[in-house]
């Protein structure tokens, strides 16, 4: 059986952190739309330059651009048996386009892991977030510090702070989440694939709950 799993949750709820913990356990490709945009931005592709203005404002990149980018990624060989989707879909048109693309392959979304975290905790998480410039692994100055300050534990890459990880941009990203992304919770609940996860626990406890929620796949 294939496993197409979505990590759903507001910005900084821990999707990237948990994808890192789950992907090896599940042996699935990690497909993160934000990482794909940042990769394009770093390489100054036409797609990256188009996305930049939206990302800087904390707005969503238009659906047509985002859907084409993610479906292209999902058509690669390493996603043939499934994928761990992180940050996509974020709108109803994206969810519908994903359903159509998977149905064309004779597969479907198997589970949606809906991570809940209170808003004050999200602000603290986002402002303390640091990422590896090379591999994108997330850290936190207080909650998940690297062994050596400023250096990635995994590959020794330099840690940096995202331009959009400010409190002001985060307020807009949270508004965008509630307006445009949260309707997906009911969309997937109605399909019977949604599991609610308490994301306010420690990183390891959240990982345990997520593993339990996909143990039958
Ligand atoms: P997302 O991918 O949903 O935006 P991240 O995985 O990048 O979120 O996490 C956001 C920030 O919060 C990071 O700095 C990460 O280290 C930290 N973090 C993730 N999960 C937890 C947790 N359970 N408790 C405390 N901090 C966390
Ligand atoms: P977060 O850590 O806040 O969850 P991401 O790294 O997933 O952030 O996304 C960063 C930015 O990239 C978003 O604010 C948005 O501009 C853009 N982006 C990422 N995924 C999508 C998507 N599915 N649809 C539209 N825009 C997206």
mmCIF file of C-alpha atoms and ligand atoms in Angstrom:
data_model
loop_
_atom_site.group_PDB
_atom_site.id
_atom_site.type_symbol
_atom_site.label_atom_id
_atom_site.label_comp_id
_atom_site.label_asym_id
_atom_site.label_seq_id
_atom_site.Cartn_x
_atom_site.Cartn_y
_atom_site.Cartn_z
ATOM 1 C CA UNK A 1 0.000 0.000 0.000
ATOM 2 C CA UNK A 2 1.180 3.541 -0.686
ATOM 3 C CA UNK A 3 1.336 6.178 2.067
ATOM 4 C CA UNK A 4 0.566 9.766 1.196
ATOM 5 C CA UNK A 5 0.568 11.656 4.480
ATOM 6 C CA UNK A 6 -0.035 15.383 5.035
ATOM 7 C CA UNK A 7 1.363 17.364 7.968
ATOM 8 C CA UNK A 8 -1.177 20.147 8.498
ATOM 9 C CA UNK A 9 -0.786 22.948 11.025
ATOM 10 C CA UNK A 10 -0.114 26.667 11.400
ATOM 11 C CA UNK A 11 3.314 28.154 10.674
ATOM 12 C CA UNK A 12 5.933 26.997 13.220
ATOM 13 C CA UNK A 13 3.710 24.238 14.603
ATOM 14 C CA UNK A 14 6.568 21.774 14.088
ATOM 15 C CA UNK A 15 5.802 20.278 10.666
ATOM 16 C CA UNK A 16 9.392 20.411 9.394
ATOM 17 C CA UNK A 17 10.832 19.176 12.700
ATOM 18 C CA UNK A 18 8.448 16.245 12.803
ATOM 19 C CA UNK A 19 8.890 15.428 9.115
ATOM 20 C CA UNK A 20 12.604 15.061 9.881
ATOM 21 C CA UNK A 21 11.790 12.620 12.698
ATOM 22 C CA UNK A 22 9.191 10.653 10.716
ATOM 23 C CA UNK A 23 10.607 10.356 7.213
ATOM 24 C CA UNK A 24 13.238 7.738 8.069
ATOM 25 C CA UNK A 25 10.840 5.831 10.309
ATOM 26 C CA UNK A 26 8.322 5.698 7.464
ATOM 27 C CA UNK A 27 10.893 5.581 4.662
ATOM 28 C CA UNK A 28 9.080 8.320 2.743
ATOM 29 C CA UNK A 29 10.263 11.292 0.703
ATOM 30 C CA UNK A 30 9.787 14.620 2.539
ATOM 31 C CA UNK A 31 8.097 17.127 0.228
ATOM 32 C CA UNK A 32 8.071 20.617 1.802
ATOM 33 C CA UNK A 33 6.662 23.400 -0.376
ATOM 34 C CA UNK A 34 8.442 26.119 1.668
ATOM 35 C CA UNK A 35 11.786 24.319 1.203
ATOM 36 C CA UNK A 36 11.141 24.018 -2.550
ATOM 37 C CA UNK A 37 10.459 27.763 -2.757
ATOM 38 C CA UNK A 38 13.569 28.595 -0.686
ATOM 39 C CA UNK A 39 15.684 26.307 -2.894
ATOM 40 C CA UNK A 40 14.435 28.171 -5.975
ATOM 41 C CA UNK A 41 15.064 31.504 -4.288
ATOM 42 C CA UNK A 42 18.640 30.572 -3.386
ATOM 43 C CA UNK A 43 19.289 29.532 -6.989
ATOM 44 C CA UNK A 44 17.541 32.648 -8.329
ATOM 45 C CA UNK A 45 15.241 30.718 -10.660
ATOM 46 C CA UNK A 46 12.270 32.473 -12.303
ATOM 47 C CA UNK A 47 9.966 30.586 -9.927
ATOM 48 C CA UNK A 48 11.987 31.686 -6.889
ATOM 49 C CA UNK A 49 11.957 35.333 -7.935
ATOM 50 C CA UNK A 50 8.183 35.200 -8.499
ATOM 51 C CA UNK A 51 7.593 33.626 -5.079
ATOM 52 C CA UNK A 52 9.870 35.979 -3.126
ATOM 53 C CA UNK A 53 7.531 38.969 -2.816
ATOM 54 C CA UNK A 54 4.701 36.793 -1.490
ATOM 55 C CA UNK A 55 6.964 35.003 0.977
ATOM 56 C CA UNK A 56 8.417 38.270 2.298
ATOM 57 C CA UNK A 57 4.898 39.544 3.020
ATOM 58 C CA UNK A 58 3.794 36.281 4.638
ATOM 59 C CA UNK A 59 1.214 35.735 1.897
ATOM 60 C CA UNK A 60 0.594 32.542 -0.034
ATOM 61 C CA UNK A 61 2.243 32.130 -3.415
ATOM 62 C CA UNK A 62 -0.540 31.870 -6.055
ATOM 63 C CA UNK A 63 -2.091 28.413 -6.429
ATOM 64 C CA UNK A 64 -1.138 27.833 -10.088
ATOM 65 C CA UNK A 65 2.591 28.301 -9.389
ATOM 66 C CA UNK A 66 2.513 26.289 -6.156
ATOM 67 C CA UNK A 67 0.454 23.392 -7.527
ATOM 68 C CA UNK A 68 2.675 22.998 -10.616
ATOM 69 C CA UNK A 69 5.828 23.015 -8.466
ATOM 70 C CA UNK A 70 4.610 20.419 -5.945
ATOM 71 C CA UNK A 71 2.958 18.089 -8.474
ATOM 72 C CA UNK A 72 6.195 18.101 -10.470
ATOM 73 C CA UNK A 73 8.070 17.075 -7.301
ATOM 74 C CA UNK A 74 5.512 14.335 -6.564
ATOM 75 C CA UNK A 75 5.905 12.888 -10.062
ATOM 76 C CA UNK A 76 9.518 11.934 -9.293
ATOM 77 C CA UNK A 77 10.510 8.340 -8.698
ATOM 78 C CA UNK A 78 11.136 8.713 -4.944
ATOM 79 C CA UNK A 79 7.448 9.603 -4.412
ATOM 80 C CA UNK A 80 6.083 6.540 -6.239
ATOM 81 C CA UNK A 81 5.322 4.689 -2.975
ATOM 82 C CA UNK A 82 4.168 7.754 -1.068
ATOM 83 C CA UNK A 83 5.328 11.044 0.420
ATOM 84 C CA UNK A 84 5.278 13.085 3.586
ATOM 85 C CA UNK A 85 3.757 16.406 2.532
ATOM 86 C CA UNK A 86 4.738 19.417 4.665
ATOM 87 C CA UNK A 87 3.192 22.833 4.013
ATOM 88 C CA UNK A 88 1.131 21.669 1.033
ATOM 89 C CA UNK A 89 -1.796 21.835 0.464
ATOM 90 C CA UNK A 90 -2.592 25.194 2.077
ATOM 91 C CA UNK A 91 -5.773 26.123 0.153
ATOM 92 C CA UNK A 92 -8.859 24.222 -1.017
ATOM 93 C CA UNK A 93 -7.886 24.497 -4.727
ATOM 94 C CA UNK A 94 -4.473 23.003 -3.834
ATOM 95 C CA UNK A 95 -6.161 20.129 -1.957
ATOM 96 C CA UNK A 96 -8.506 19.455 -4.864
ATOM 97 C CA UNK A 97 -5.652 19.522 -7.403
ATOM 98 C CA UNK A 98 -3.713 17.081 -5.227
ATOM 99 C CA UNK A 99 -6.712 14.728 -5.006
ATOM 100 C CA UNK A 100 -7.062 14.734 -8.797
ATOM 101 C CA UNK A 101 -3.345 14.119 -9.374
ATOM 102 C CA UNK A 102 -3.263 11.218 -6.898
ATOM 103 C CA UNK A 103 -6.497 9.734 -8.273
ATOM 104 C CA UNK A 104 -4.904 9.734 -11.727
ATOM 105 C CA UNK A 105 -2.182 7.501 -10.244
ATOM 106 C CA UNK A 106 -4.818 5.289 -8.579
ATOM 107 C CA UNK A 107 -3.823 6.422 -5.083
ATOM 108 C CA UNK A 108 -5.135 8.848 -2.451
ATOM 109 C CA UNK A 109 -4.285 10.738 0.725
ATOM 110 C CA UNK A 110 -4.110 8.128 3.473
ATOM 111 C CA UNK A 111 -3.785 10.358 6.517
ATOM 112 C CA UNK A 112 -3.752 14.028 7.525
ATOM 113 C CA UNK A 113 -1.986 14.830 10.792
ATOM 114 C CA UNK A 114 -3.465 18.060 12.146
ATOM 115 C CA UNK A 115 -1.017 19.627 14.610
ATOM 116 C CA UNK A 116 -2.507 22.043 17.187
ATOM 117 C CA UNK A 117 -0.358 24.637 18.991
ATOM 118 C CA UNK A 118 -1.616 27.772 20.839
ATOM 119 C CA UNK A 119 -0.803 31.071 19.168
ATOM 120 C CA UNK A 120 1.528 32.539 21.852
ATOM 121 C CA UNK A 121 3.692 29.404 21.628
ATOM 122 C CA UNK A 122 3.828 29.735 17.820
ATOM 123 C CA UNK A 123 5.199 33.288 18.100
ATOM 124 C CA UNK A 124 7.926 32.132 20.499
ATOM 125 C CA UNK A 125 8.778 29.220 18.219
ATOM 126 C CA UNK A 126 9.033 31.306 15.061
ATOM 127 C CA UNK A 127 11.150 34.121 16.484
ATOM 128 C CA UNK A 128 13.675 31.626 17.932
ATOM 129 C CA UNK A 129 13.822 29.422 14.839
ATOM 130 C CA UNK A 130 17.122 28.904 13.032
ATOM 131 C CA UNK A 131 17.631 26.774 9.904
ATOM 132 C CA UNK A 132 20.584 25.084 8.269
ATOM 133 C CA UNK A 133 21.566 26.906 5.097
ATOM 134 C CA UNK A 134 22.574 23.619 3.475
ATOM 135 C CA UNK A 135 19.924 21.051 4.445
ATOM 136 C CA UNK A 136 17.093 23.192 5.888
ATOM 137 C CA UNK A 137 16.986 21.314 9.231
ATOM 138 C CA UNK A 138 15.129 23.476 11.790
ATOM 139 C CA UNK A 139 16.559 24.365 15.223
ATOM 140 C CA UNK A 140 15.394 26.634 18.046
ATOM 141 C CA UNK A 141 17.626 28.788 20.227
ATOM 142 C CA UNK A 142 15.765 27.614 23.363
ATOM 143 C CA UNK A 143 13.798 24.460 22.517
ATOM 144 C CA UNK A 144 16.174 22.702 20.131
ATOM 145 C CA UNK A 145 19.625 24.271 20.249
ATOM 146 C CA UNK A 146 22.331 22.718 18.073
ATOM 147 C CA UNK A 147 25.252 21.020 19.832
ATOM 148 C CA UNK A 148 27.573 23.766 18.582
ATOM 149 C CA UNK A 149 26.134 27.289 18.410
ATOM 150 C CA UNK A 150 25.303 28.394 14.878
ATOM 151 C CA UNK A 151 26.229 25.038 13.298
ATOM 152 C CA UNK A 152 23.944 22.252 11.997
ATOM 153 C CA UNK A 153 24.325 18.929 13.883
ATOM 154 C CA UNK A 154 23.641 16.957 10.705
ATOM 155 C CA UNK A 155 26.045 18.422 8.157
ATOM 156 C CA UNK A 156 27.974 21.263 9.818
ATOM 157 C CA UNK A 157 26.133 23.874 7.721
ATOM 158 C CA UNK A 158 25.717 27.456 8.952
ATOM 159 C CA UNK A 159 22.462 28.270 10.768
ATOM 160 C CA UNK A 160 20.495 31.349 9.703
ATOM 161 C CA UNK A 161 17.234 33.108 10.511
ATOM 162 C CA UNK A 162 14.575 33.296 7.793
ATOM 163 C CA UNK A 163 13.711 36.853 6.615
ATOM 164 C CA UNK A 164 10.019 36.086 7.164
ATOM 165 C CA UNK A 165 10.459 34.785 10.730
ATOM 166 C CA UNK A 166 9.628 38.101 12.388
ATOM 167 C CA UNK A 167 6.721 38.673 14.728
ATOM 168 C CA UNK A 168 5.059 41.114 12.274
ATOM 169 C CA UNK A 169 5.202 38.737 9.287
ATOM 170 C CA UNK A 170 4.126 35.868 11.533
ATOM 171 C CA UNK A 171 0.941 37.738 12.532
ATOM 172 C CA UNK A 172 0.037 37.915 8.848
ATOM 173 C CA UNK A 173 0.970 34.269 8.231
ATOM 174 C CA UNK A 174 -1.307 33.233 11.096
ATOM 175 C CA UNK A 175 -4.171 35.280 9.661
ATOM 176 C CA UNK A 176 -3.586 33.685 6.259
ATOM 177 C CA UNK A 177 -3.569 30.266 7.935
ATOM 178 C CA UNK A 178 -6.941 30.844 9.617
ATOM 179 C CA UNK A 179 -8.520 32.363 6.491
ATOM 180 C CA UNK A 180 -7.185 30.080 3.770
ATOM 181 C CA UNK A 181 -5.699 26.905 5.248
ATOM 182 C CA UNK A 182 -7.859 26.002 8.252
ATOM 183 C CA UNK A 183 -10.873 25.092 6.015
ATOM 184 C CA UNK A 184 -8.786 22.062 4.992
ATOM 185 C CA UNK A 185 -9.322 20.616 8.475
ATOM 186 C CA UNK A 186 -13.022 20.046 7.761
ATOM 187 C CA UNK A 187 -12.290 19.030 4.146
ATOM 188 C CA UNK A 188 -10.123 16.135 5.317
ATOM 189 C CA UNK A 189 -12.186 15.341 8.412
ATOM 190 C CA UNK A 190 -15.162 14.757 6.105
ATOM 191 C CA UNK A 191 -13.054 12.247 4.162
ATOM 192 C CA UNK A 192 -12.317 10.367 7.408
ATOM 193 C CA UNK A 193 -8.516 10.688 7.156
ATOM 194 C CA UNK A 194 -7.829 13.421 9.739
ATOM 195 C CA UNK A 195 -6.163 12.787 13.112
ATOM 196 C CA UNK A 196 -5.766 15.620 15.657
ATOM 197 C CA UNK A 197 -2.370 15.854 17.343
ATOM 198 C CA UNK A 198 -1.421 17.924 20.425
ATOM 199 C CA UNK A 199 1.624 19.817 19.129
ATOM 200 C CA UNK A 200 2.204 21.757 22.358
ATOM 201 C CA UNK A 201 4.101 18.832 23.934
ATOM 202 C CA UNK A 202 7.856 18.276 23.741
ATOM 203 C CA UNK A 203 9.269 17.437 20.318
ATOM 204 C CA UNK A 204 9.748 13.762 21.272
ATOM 205 C CA UNK A 205 6.229 13.359 22.651
ATOM 206 C CA UNK A 206 4.735 14.825 19.488
ATOM 207 C CA UNK A 207 6.825 12.387 17.436
ATOM 208 C CA UNK A 208 5.474 9.454 19.490
ATOM 209 C CA UNK A 209 1.856 10.572 18.932
ATOM 210 C CA UNK A 210 2.474 11.018 15.212
ATOM 211 C CA UNK A 211 4.033 7.560 14.905
ATOM 212 C CA UNK A 212 1.024 6.053 16.695
ATOM 213 C CA UNK A 213 -1.329 7.905 14.338
ATOM 214 C CA UNK A 214 0.240 6.298 11.247
ATOM 215 C CA UNK A 215 1.151 2.903 12.760
ATOM 216 C CA UNK A 216 -1.582 1.126 10.793
ATOM 217 C CA UNK A 217 -0.489 2.397 7.382
HETATM 218 P P1 LIG B 1 6.907 24.417 10.697
HETATM 219 O O1 LIG B 1 7.617 23.518 9.723
HETATM 220 O O2 LIG B 1 5.532 23.924 11.048
HETATM 221 O O3 LIG B 1 6.912 25.857 10.300
HETATM 222 P P2 LIG B 1 9.233 23.930 12.453
HETATM 223 O O4 LIG B 1 9.358 22.444 12.476
HETATM 224 O O5 LIG B 1 10.210 24.702 11.653
HETATM 225 O O6 LIG B 1 7.720 24.343 12.093
HETATM 226 O O7 LIG B 1 9.261 24.431 13.990
HETATM 227 C C1 LIG B 1 9.208 25.823 14.294
HETATM 228 C C2 LIG B 1 10.180 26.116 15.430
HETATM 229 O O8 LIG B 1 9.702 25.522 16.640
HETATM 230 C C3 LIG B 1 11.579 25.542 15.225
HETATM 231 O O9 LIG B 1 12.500 26.470 15.753
HETATM 232 C C4 LIG B 1 11.572 24.226 16.012
HETATM 233 O O10 LIG B 1 12.873 23.894 16.513
HETATM 234 C C5 LIG B 1 10.621 24.556 17.159
HETATM 235 N N1 LIG B 1 9.800 23.418 17.587
HETATM 236 C C6 LIG B 1 9.252 22.445 16.821
HETATM 237 N N2 LIG B 1 8.522 21.585 17.563
HETATM 238 C C7 LIG B 1 8.606 22.029 18.848
HETATM 239 C C8 LIG B 1 8.058 21.561 20.109
HETATM 240 N N3 LIG B 1 7.286 20.471 20.162
HETATM 241 N N4 LIG B 1 8.353 22.275 21.213
HETATM 242 C C9 LIG B 1 9.130 23.392 21.143
HETATM 243 N N5 LIG B 1 9.665 23.881 20.001
HETATM 244 C C10 LIG B 1 9.408 23.202 18.866
HETATM 245 P P1 LIG B 2 6.036 27.872 7.768
HETATM 246 O O1 LIG B 2 7.311 27.511 8.419
HETATM 247 O O2 LIG B 2 5.501 29.183 8.158
HETATM 248 O O3 LIG B 2 4.993 26.799 7.810
HETATM 249 P P2 LIG B 2 6.870 27.434 4.981
HETATM 250 O O4 LIG B 2 8.327 27.245 4.969
HETATM 251 O O5 LIG B 2 6.022 26.214 4.832
HETATM 252 O O6 LIG B 2 6.464 28.223 6.290
HETATM 253 O O7 LIG B 2 6.448 28.490 3.875
HETATM 254 C C1 LIG B 2 7.101 29.733 3.745
HETATM 255 C C2 LIG B 2 6.360 30.591 2.718
HETATM 256 O O8 LIG B 2 6.362 29.912 1.445
HETATM 257 C C3 LIG B 2 4.894 30.832 3.033
HETATM 258 O O9 LIG B 2 4.688 31.939 3.915
HETATM 259 C C4 LIG B 2 4.331 31.098 1.631
HETATM 260 O O10 LIG B 2 4.671 32.397 1.174
HETATM 261 C C5 LIG B 2 5.117 30.092 0.790
HETATM 262 N N1 LIG B 2 4.416 28.786 0.706
HETATM 263 C C6 LIG B 2 4.832 27.599 1.223
HETATM 264 N N2 LIG B 2 3.946 26.627 0.957
HETATM 265 C C7 LIG B 2 2.930 27.194 0.264
HETATM 266 C C8 LIG B 2 1.713 26.730 -0.281
HETATM 267 N N3 LIG B 2 1.333 25.433 -0.169
HETATM 268 N N4 LIG B 2 0.922 27.610 -0.941
HETATM 269 C C9 LIG B 2 1.297 28.890 -1.096
HETATM 270 N N5 LIG B 2 2.407 29.418 -0.585
HETATM 271 C C10 LIG B 2 3.233 28.586 0.095
#
